[in-house]
Short mmCIF file of C-alpha atoms and ligand atoms in Angstrom, two decimals:
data_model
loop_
_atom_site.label_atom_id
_atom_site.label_comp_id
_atom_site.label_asym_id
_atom_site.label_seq_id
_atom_site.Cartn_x
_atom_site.Cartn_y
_atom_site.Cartn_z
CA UNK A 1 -13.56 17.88 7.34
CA UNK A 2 -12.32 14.05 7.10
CA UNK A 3 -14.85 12.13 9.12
CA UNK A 4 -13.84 8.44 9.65
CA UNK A 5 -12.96 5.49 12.44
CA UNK A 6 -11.18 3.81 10.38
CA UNK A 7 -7.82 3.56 11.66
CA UNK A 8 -4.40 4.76 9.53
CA UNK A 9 -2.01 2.20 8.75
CA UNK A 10 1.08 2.23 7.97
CA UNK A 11 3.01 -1.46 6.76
CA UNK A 12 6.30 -1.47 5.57
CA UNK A 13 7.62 -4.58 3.39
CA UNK A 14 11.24 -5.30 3.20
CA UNK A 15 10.62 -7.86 0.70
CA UNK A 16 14.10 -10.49 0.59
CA UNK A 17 15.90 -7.72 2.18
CA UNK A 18 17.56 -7.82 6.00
CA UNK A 19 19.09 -10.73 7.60
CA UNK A 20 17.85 -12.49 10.84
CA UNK A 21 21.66 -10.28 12.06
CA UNK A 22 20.34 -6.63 10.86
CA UNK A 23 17.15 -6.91 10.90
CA UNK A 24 16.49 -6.52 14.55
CA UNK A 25 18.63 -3.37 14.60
CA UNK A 26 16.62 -1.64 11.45
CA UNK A 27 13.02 -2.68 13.75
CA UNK A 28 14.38 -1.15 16.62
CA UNK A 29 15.61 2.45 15.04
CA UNK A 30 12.44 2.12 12.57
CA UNK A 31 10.19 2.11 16.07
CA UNK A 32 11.83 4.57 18.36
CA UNK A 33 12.25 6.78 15.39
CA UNK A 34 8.93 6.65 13.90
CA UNK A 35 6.46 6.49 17.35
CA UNK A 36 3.70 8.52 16.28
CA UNK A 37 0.03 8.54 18.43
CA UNK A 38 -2.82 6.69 16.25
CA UNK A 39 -0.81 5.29 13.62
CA UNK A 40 -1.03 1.14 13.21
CA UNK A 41 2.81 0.54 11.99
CA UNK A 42 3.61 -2.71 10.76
CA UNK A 43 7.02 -4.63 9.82
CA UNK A 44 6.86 -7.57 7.18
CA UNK A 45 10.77 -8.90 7.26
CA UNK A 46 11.43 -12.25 5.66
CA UNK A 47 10.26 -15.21 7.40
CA UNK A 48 13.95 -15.95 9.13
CA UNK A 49 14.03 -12.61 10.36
CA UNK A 50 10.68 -12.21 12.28
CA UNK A 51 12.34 -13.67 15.47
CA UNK A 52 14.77 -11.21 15.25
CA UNK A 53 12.01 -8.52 14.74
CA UNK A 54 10.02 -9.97 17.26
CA UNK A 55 12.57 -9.65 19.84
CA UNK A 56 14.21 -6.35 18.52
CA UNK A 57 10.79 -4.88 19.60
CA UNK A 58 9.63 -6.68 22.62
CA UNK A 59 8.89 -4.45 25.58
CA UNK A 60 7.43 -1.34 25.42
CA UNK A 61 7.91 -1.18 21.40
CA UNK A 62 5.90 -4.19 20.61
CA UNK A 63 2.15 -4.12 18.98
CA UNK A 64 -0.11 -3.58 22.02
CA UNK A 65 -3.93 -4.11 21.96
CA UNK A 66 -4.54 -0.18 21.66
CA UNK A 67 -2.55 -0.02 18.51
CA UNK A 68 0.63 1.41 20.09
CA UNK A 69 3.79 -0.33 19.42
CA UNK A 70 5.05 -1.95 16.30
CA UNK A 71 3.46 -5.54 14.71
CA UNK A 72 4.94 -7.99 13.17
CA UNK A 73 4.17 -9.11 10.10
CA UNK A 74 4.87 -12.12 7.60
CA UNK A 75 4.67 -11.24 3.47
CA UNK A 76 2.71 -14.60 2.13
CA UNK A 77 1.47 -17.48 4.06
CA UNK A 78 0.36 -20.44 2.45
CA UNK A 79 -3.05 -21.75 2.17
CA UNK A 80 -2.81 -24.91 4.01
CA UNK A 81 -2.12 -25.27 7.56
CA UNK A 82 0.00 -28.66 7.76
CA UNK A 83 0.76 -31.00 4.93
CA UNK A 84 3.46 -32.04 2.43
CA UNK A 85 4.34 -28.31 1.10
CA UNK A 86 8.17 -28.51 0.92
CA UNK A 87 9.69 -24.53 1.68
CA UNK A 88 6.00 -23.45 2.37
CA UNK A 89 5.14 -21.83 6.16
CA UNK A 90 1.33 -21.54 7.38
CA UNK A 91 -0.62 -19.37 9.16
CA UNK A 92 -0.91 -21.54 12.15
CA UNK A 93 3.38 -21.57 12.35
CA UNK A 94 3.78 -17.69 12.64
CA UNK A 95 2.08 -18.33 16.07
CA UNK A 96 3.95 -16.13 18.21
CA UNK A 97 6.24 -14.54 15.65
CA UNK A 98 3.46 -12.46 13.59
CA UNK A 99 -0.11 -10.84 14.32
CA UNK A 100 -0.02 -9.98 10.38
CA UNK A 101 0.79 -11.24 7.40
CA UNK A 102 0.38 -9.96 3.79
CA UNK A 103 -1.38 -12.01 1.04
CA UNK A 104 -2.02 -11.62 -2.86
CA UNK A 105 1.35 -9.00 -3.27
CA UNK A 106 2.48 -8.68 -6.79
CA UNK A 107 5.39 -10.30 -6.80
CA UNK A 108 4.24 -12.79 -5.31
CA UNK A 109 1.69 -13.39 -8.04
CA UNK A 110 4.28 -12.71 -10.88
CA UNK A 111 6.73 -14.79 -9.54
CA UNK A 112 4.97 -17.76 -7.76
CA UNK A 113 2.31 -17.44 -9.74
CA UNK A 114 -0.46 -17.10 -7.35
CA UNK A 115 -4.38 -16.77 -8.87
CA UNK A 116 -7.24 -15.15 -7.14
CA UNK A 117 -8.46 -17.99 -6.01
CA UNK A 118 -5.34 -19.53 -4.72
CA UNK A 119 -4.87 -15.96 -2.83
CA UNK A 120 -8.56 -16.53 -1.35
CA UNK A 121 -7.38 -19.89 0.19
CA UNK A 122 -4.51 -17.86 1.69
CA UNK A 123 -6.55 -15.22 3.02
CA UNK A 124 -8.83 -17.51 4.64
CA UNK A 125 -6.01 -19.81 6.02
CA UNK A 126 -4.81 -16.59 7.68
CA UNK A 127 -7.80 -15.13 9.17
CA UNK A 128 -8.65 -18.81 10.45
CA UNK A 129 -5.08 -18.70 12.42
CA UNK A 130 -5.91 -14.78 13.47
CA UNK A 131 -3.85 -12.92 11.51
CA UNK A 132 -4.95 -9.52 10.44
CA UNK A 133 -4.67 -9.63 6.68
CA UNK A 134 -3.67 -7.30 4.06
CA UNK A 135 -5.18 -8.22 0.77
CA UNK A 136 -3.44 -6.35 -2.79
CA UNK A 137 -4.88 -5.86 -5.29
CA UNK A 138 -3.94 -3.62 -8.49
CA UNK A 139 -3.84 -3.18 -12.41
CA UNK A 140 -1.27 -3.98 -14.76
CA UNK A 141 0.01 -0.50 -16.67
CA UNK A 142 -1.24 -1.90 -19.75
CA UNK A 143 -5.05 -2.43 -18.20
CA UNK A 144 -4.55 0.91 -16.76
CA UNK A 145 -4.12 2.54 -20.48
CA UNK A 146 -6.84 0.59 -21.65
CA UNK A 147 -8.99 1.90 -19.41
CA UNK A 148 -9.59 -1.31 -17.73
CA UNK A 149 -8.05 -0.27 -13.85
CA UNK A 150 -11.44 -0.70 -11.98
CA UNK A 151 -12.49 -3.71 -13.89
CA UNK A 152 -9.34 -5.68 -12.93
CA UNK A 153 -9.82 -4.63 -9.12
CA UNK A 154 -13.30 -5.71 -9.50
CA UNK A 155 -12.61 -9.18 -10.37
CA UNK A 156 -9.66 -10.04 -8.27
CA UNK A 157 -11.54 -8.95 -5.06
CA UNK A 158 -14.44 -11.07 -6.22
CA UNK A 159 -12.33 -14.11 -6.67
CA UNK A 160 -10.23 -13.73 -4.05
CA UNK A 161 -13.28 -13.33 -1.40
CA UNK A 162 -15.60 -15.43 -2.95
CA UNK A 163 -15.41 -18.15 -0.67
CA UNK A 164 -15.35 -15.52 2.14
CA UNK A 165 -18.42 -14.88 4.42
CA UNK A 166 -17.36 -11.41 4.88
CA UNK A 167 -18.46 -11.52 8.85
CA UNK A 168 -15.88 -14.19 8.66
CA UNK A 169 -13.25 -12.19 7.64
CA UNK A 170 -12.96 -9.40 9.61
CA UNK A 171 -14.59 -11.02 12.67
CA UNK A 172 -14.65 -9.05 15.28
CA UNK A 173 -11.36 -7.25 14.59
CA UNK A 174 -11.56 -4.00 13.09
CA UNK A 175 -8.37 -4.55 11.50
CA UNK A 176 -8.81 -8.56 10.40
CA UNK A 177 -9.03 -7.07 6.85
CA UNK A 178 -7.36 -4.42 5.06
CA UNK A 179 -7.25 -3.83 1.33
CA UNK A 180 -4.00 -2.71 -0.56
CA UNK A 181 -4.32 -0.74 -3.34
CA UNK A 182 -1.05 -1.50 -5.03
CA UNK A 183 -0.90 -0.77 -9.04
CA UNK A 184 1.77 -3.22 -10.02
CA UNK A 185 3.63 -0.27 -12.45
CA UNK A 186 4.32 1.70 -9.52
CA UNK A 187 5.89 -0.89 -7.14
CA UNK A 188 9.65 -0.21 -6.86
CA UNK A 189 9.61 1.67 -10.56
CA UNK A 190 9.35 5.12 -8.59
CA UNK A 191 6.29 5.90 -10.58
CA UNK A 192 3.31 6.43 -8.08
CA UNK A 193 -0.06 7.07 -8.85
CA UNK A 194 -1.87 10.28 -8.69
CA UNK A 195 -4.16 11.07 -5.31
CA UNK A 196 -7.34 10.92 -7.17
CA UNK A 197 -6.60 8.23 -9.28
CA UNK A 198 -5.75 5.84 -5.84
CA UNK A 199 -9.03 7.28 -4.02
CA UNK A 200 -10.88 6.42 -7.31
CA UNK A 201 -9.39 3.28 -7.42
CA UNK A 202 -10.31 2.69 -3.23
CA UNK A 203 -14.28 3.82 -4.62
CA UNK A 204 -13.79 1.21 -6.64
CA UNK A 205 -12.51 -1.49 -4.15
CA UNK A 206 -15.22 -0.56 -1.75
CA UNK A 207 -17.95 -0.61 -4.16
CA UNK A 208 -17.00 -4.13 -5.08
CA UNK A 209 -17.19 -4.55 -0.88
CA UNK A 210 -20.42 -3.78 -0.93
CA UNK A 211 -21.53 -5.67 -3.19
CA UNK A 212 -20.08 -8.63 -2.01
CA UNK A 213 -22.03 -7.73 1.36
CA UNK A 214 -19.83 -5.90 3.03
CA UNK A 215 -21.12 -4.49 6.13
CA UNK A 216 -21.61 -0.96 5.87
CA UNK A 217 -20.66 -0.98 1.67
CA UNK A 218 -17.26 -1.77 3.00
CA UNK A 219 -16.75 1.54 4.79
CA UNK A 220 -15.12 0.16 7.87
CA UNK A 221 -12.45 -1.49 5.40
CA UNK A 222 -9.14 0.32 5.31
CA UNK A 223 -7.80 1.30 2.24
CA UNK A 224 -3.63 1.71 2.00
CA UNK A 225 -2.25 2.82 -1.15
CA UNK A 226 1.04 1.04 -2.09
CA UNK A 227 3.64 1.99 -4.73
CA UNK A 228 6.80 3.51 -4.58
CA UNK A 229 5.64 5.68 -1.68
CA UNK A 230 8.24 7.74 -0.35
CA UNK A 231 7.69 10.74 2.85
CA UNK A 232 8.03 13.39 -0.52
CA UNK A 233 4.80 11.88 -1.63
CA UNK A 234 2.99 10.32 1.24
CA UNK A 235 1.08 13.30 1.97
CA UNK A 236 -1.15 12.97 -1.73
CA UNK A 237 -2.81 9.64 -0.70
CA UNK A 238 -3.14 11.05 2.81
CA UNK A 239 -5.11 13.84 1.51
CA UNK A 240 -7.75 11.50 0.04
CA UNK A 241 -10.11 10.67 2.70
CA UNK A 242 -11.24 6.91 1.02
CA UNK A 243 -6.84 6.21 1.47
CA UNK A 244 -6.14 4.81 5.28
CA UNK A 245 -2.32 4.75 4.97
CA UNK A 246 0.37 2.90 2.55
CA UNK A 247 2.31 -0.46 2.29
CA UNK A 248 5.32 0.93 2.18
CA UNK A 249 8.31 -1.38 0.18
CA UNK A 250 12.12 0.38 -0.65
CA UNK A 251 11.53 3.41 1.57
CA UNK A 252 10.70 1.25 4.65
CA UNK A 253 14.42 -0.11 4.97
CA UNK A 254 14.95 3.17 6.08
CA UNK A 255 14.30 4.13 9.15
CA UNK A 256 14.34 7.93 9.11
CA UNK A 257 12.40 7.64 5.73
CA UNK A 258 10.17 5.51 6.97
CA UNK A 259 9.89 7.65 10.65
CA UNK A 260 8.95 10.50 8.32
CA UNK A 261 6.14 8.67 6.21
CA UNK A 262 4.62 7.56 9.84
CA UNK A 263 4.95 11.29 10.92
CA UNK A 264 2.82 12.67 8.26
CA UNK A 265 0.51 9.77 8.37
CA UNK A 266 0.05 10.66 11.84
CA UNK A 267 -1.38 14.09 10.59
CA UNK A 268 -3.95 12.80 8.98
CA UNK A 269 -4.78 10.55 12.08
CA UNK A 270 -5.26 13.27 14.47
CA UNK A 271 -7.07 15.48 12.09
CA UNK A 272 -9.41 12.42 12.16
CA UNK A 273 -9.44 11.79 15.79
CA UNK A 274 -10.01 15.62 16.40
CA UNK A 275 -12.86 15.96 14.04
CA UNK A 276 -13.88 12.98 15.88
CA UNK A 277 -13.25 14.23 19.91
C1 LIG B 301 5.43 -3.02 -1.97
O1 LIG B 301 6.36 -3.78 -1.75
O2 LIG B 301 4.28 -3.36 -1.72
C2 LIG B 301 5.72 -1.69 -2.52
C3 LIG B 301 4.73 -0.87 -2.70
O3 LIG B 301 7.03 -1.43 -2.83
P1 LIG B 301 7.64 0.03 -3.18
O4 LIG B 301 7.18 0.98 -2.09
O5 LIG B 301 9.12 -0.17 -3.17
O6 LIG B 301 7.09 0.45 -4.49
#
């Protein structure tokens, strides 16, 4: 029997998809569709559409402090809070727009090209403003075939927390910190990884928790797998009981895609909350 508090998570990132005209409409169907008891669902739009989010799903669909409702979240923030950063937007601006924001994605380190440590800053800028974080991390195919998956984990969580008390970081919240687990050849390729390989792979990033000095070896850390998820395959991670949930890309534009990925998430939720009652 799965035996955990850790809560299940599901993020979706629409990447530079949506404008600040559709995207309201896709939070709104993507909530009432995909309402689901015990499962945290988050929405990362672009920057100029988290007003429209934000006010797509005020009322009774908006994040409440039980977990019920839908957050808002922001894909990158930078790691300054004020300063000459031309295009940039800190943690401290999302004030009111976003309660999360994702740091360290992929593309974001391919195509900005964002370091460990820069991500670090970032995550610390973020948890400074409150933001609940999710952190990615994940191998390149070619580390993967060289047997070098864990390794590569290993040191990006090391740099990217090493100015991190982790107290710090997760605070009080039980969700200021969540880990991605995202290997970069299965983002948007349609290529996932196996189960076991991503609940290996969370061993891995909870080991390196621990001995960092995580509380608890970094048991109270949720762990989302991320890559080319889809609701056909959702049900694999959700099996492994080290895997919390997903971060979600092209399949959370959709909103009955997306409903049914929260659905079976929610399985493995109240199989936890039942072994739990
Ligand atoms: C992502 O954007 O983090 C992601 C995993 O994308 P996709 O689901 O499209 O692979």
């Amino acid at each position: 029997m799965i035996r955990s508090m850790r809560p299940v998570i599901v993020a979706g990132n629409w990447k530079m998809h949506t404008t600040p005209a559709d995207a309201g409409e896709l939070a709104r169907l993507i909530a009432a569709r995909s309402r689901v008891d015990r499962v945290v669902r988050v929405l990362c739009p672009p920057y100029v559409c988290l007003a429209a989010v934000r006010n797509a799903l005020a009322g009774p669909a908006v994040e409440a402090a039980d977990g019920s409702g839908v957050a808002v979240g922001a894909q990158d923030v930078h790691h300054e809070a004020t300063g000459a950063f031309t295009g940039a937007i800190s943690a401290p601006m999302l004030a009111g727009l976003a309660t999360w924001t994702i740091v360290g994605h992929s593309e974001r380190r391919r195509d900005a090209c964002e370091t460990d440590e820069l991500i670090g800053r970032k995550l610390m800028a973020a948890r400074a403003a409150g933001l609940r974080t999710i952190l990615c991390v994940g191998e390149q195919l070619a580390d993967r075939d060289a047997g070098l998956a864990r390794d590569v984990v290993d040191r990006q969580l090391r740099t990217c927390l090493a100015g991190a008390a982790p107290a710090a970081l997760a605070g009080d919240d039980p969700l200021g910190l969540t880990i991605a687990y995202e290997p970069v050849w299965a983002i948007g390729t349609g290529r996932n990884a196996r189960g076991a390989d991503a609940a290996e792979m969370a061993g891995a990033i909870r080991a390196a928790l621990a001995s960092i000095g995580f509380a608890d070896g970094g048991e109270d850390v949720p762990v989302l797998y991320g890559g080319s998820v889809t609701s056909s395959n959702i049900d694999e991670f959700m099996a492994e009981p080290s895997i919390d949930g997903a971060l979600v890309g092209g399949a959370s534009l959709r909103p009955d895609e997306m409903a049914a990925i929260v659905a079976r998430a929610g399985l493995t939720a109240a199989a936890r909350a039942g072994t739990l009652a």
